[in-house]
PDB file of C-alpha atoms in Angstrom:
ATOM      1  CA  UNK E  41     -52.811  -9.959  11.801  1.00  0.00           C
ATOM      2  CA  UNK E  42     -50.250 -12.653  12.619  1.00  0.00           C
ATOM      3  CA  UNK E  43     -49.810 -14.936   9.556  1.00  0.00           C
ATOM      4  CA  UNK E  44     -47.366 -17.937   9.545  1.00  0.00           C
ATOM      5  CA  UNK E  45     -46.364 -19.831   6.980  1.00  0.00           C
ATOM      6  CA  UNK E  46     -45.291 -23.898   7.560  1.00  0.00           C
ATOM      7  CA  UNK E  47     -43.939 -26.700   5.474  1.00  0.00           C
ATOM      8  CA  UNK E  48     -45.892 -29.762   6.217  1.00  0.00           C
ATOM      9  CA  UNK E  49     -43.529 -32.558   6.045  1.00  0.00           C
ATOM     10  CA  UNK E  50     -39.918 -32.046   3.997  1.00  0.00           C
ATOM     11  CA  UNK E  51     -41.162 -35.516   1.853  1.00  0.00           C
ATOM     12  CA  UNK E  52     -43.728 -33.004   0.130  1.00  0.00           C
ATOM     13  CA  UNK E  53     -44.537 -29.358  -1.099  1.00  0.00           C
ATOM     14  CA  UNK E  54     -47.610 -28.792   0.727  1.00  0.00           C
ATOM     15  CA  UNK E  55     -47.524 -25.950   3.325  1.00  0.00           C
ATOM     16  CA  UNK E  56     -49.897 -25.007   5.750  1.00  0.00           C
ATOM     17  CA  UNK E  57     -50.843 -20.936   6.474  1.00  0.00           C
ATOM     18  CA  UNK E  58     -52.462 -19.831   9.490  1.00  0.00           C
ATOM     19  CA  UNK E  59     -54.107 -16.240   9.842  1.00  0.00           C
ATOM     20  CA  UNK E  60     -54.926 -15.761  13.570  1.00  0.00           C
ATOM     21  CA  UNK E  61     -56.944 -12.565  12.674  1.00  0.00           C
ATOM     22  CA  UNK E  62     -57.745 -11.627   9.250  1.00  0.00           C
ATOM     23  CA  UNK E  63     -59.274  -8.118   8.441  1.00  0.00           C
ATOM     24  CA  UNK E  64     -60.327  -6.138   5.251  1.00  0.00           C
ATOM     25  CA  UNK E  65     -56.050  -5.727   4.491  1.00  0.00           C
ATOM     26  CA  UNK E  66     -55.247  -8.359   2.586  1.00  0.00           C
ATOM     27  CA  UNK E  67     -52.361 -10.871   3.135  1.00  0.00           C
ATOM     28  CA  UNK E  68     -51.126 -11.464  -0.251  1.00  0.00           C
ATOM     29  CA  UNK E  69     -49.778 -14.332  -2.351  1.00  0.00           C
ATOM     30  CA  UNK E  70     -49.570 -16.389   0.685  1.00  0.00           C
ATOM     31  CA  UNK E  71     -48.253 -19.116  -1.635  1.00  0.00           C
ATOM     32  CA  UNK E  72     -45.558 -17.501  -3.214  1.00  0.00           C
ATOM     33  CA  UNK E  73     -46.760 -17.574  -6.545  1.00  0.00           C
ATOM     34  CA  UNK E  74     -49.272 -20.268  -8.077  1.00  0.00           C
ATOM     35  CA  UNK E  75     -50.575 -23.183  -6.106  1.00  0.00           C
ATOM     36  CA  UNK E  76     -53.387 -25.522  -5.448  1.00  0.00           C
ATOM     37  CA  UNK E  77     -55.677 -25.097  -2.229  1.00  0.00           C
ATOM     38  CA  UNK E  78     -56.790 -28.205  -0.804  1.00  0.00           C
ATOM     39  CA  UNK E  79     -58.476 -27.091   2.888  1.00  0.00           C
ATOM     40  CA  UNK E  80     -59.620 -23.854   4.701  1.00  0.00           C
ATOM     41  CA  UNK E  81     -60.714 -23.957   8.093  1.00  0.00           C
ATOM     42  CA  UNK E  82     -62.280 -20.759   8.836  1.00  0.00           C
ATOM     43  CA  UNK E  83     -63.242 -19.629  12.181  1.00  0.00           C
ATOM     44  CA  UNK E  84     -65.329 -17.226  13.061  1.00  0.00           C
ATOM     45  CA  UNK E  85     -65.267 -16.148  16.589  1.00  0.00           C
ATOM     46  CA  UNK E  86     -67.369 -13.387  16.100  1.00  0.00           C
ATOM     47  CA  UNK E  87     -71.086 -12.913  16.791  1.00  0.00           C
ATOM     48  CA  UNK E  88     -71.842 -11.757  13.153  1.00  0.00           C
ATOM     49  CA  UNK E  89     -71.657 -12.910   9.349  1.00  0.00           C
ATOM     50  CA  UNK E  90     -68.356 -11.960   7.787  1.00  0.00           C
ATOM     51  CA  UNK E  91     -67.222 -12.996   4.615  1.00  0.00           C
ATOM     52  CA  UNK E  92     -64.050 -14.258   3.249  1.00  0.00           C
ATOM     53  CA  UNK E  93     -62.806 -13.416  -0.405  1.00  0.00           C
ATOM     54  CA  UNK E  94     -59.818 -15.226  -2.162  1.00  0.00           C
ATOM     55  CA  UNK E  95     -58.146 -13.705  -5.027  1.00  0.00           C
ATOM     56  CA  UNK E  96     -56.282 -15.619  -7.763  1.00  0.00           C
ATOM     57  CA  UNK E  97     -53.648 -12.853  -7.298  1.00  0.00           C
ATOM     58  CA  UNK E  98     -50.488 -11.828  -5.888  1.00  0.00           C
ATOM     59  CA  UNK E  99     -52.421  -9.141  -4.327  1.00  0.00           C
ATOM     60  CA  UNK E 100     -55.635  -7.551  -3.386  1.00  0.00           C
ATOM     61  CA  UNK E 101     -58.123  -4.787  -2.238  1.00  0.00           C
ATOM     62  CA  UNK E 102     -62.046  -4.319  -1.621  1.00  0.00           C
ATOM     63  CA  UNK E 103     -61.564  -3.402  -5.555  1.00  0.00           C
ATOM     64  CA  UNK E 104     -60.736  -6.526  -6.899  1.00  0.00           C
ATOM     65  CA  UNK E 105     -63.366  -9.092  -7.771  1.00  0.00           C
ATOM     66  CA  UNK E 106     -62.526 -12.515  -5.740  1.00  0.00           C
ATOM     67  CA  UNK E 107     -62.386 -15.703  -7.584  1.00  0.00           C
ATOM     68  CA  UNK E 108     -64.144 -17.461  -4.117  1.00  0.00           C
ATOM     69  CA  UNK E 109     -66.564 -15.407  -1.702  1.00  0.00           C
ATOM     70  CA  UNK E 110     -67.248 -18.014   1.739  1.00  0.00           C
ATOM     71  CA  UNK E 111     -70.337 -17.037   3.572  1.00  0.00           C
ATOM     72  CA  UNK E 112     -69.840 -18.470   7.496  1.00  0.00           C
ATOM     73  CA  UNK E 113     -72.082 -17.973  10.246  1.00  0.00           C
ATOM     74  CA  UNK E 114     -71.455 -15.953  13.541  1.00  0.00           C
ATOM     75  CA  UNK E 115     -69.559 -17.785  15.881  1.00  0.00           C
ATOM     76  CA  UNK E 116     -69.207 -20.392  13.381  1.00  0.00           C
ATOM     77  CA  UNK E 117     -66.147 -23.128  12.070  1.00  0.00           C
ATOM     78  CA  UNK E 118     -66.241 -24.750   9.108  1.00  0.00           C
ATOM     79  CA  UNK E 119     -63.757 -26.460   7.291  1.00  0.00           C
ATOM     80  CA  UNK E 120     -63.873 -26.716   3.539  1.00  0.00           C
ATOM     81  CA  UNK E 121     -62.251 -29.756   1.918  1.00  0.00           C
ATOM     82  CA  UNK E 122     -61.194 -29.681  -1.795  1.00  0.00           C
ATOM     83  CA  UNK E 123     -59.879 -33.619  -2.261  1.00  0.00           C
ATOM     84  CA  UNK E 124     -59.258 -32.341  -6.386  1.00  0.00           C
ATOM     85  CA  UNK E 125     -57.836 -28.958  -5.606  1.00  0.00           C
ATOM     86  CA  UNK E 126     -58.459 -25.335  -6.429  1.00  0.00           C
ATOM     87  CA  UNK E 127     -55.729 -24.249  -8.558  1.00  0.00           C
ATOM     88  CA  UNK E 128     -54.346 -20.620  -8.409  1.00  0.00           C
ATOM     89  CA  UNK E 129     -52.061 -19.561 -11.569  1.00  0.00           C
ATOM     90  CA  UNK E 130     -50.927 -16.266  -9.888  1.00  0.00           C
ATOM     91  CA  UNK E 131     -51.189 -16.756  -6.300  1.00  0.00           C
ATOM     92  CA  UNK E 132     -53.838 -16.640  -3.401  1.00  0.00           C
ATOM     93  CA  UNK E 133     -54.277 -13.677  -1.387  1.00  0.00           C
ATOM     94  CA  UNK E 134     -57.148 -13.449   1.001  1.00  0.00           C
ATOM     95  CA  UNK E 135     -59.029 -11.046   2.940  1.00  0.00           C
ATOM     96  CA  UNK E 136     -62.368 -10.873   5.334  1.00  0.00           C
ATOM     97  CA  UNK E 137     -64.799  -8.300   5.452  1.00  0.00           C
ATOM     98  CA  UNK E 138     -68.609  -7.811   6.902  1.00  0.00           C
ATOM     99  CA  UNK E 139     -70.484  -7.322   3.437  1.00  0.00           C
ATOM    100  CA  UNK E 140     -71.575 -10.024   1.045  1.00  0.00           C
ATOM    101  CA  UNK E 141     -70.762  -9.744  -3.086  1.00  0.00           C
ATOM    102  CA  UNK E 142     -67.709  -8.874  -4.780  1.00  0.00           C
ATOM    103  CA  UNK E 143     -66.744  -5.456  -2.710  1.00  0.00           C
ATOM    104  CA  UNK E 144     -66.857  -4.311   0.637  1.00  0.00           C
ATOM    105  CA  UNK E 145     -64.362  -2.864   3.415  1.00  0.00           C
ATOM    106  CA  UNK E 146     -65.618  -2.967   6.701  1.00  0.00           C
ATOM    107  CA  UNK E 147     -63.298  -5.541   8.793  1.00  0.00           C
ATOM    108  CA  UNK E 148     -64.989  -7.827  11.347  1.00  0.00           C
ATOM    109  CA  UNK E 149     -65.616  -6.097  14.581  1.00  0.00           C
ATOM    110  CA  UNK E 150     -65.823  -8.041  17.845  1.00  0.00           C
ATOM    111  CA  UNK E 151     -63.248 -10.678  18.161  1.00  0.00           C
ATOM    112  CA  UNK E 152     -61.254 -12.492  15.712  1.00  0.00           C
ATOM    113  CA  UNK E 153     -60.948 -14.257  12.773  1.00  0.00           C
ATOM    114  CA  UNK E 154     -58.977 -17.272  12.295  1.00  0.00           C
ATOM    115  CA  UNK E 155     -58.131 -18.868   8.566  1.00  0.00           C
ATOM    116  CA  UNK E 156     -56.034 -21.715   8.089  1.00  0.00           C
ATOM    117  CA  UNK E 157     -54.991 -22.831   4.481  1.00  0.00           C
ATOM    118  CA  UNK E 158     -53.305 -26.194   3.109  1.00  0.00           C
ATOM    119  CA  UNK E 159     -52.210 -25.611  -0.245  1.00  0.00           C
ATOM    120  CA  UNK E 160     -49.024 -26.963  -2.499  1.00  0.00           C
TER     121      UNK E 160
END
């Protein structure tokens, strides 16, 4: 996992986080505490479903129940605009696994993953 963290323009608060490969471990409150999400751009550059969960939390595991489960197709992009925001009131972590629903643990095999986020 290589996650960095950018500050759009110094004008405003919104930042912009890039995961080149996320996996079943978590990166957590990738925010730094409460925030809005506005985009994800998720791709998949594997040849199988994966899933990925965000958490309303400063952390999380394949225990936790997400707040947002995205279904996206193998060797799929898609890029999910939120023009009214998703607020967050703890923080957002994230994570990507190969099963669907609220658990899971197996990280995507095959290639990577890529998330980017645009929150404030």
């Amino acid at each position: 996992m290589a996650t960095t963290s950018t500050l759009t323009d110094s004008r405003v608060d919104d930042i912009i986080v890039h995961e080149t490969a996320l996996t079943n471990t978590a990166i957590n409150d990738i925010a730094g505490g409460a925030t809005t999400l506005y985009s994800i751009q998720i791709v998949n550059g594997i040849g199988s479903v994966f899933y990925l969960k965000i958490y309303d939390a400063n952390s999380a595991t394949a225990s936790d129940a997400p707040d947002v489960i995205i279904e996206l197709a193998a060797s799929a992009t898609k890029t999910y605009s939120i023009p009214d925001g998703l607020a967050f009131a703890t923080g957002v972590s994230a994570r990507c696994v190969s099963e669907a629903g609220t658990g899971g643990t197996t990280s995507p095999g095959g290639g990577n993953v890529a998330v980017t986020f645009i929150m404030s």
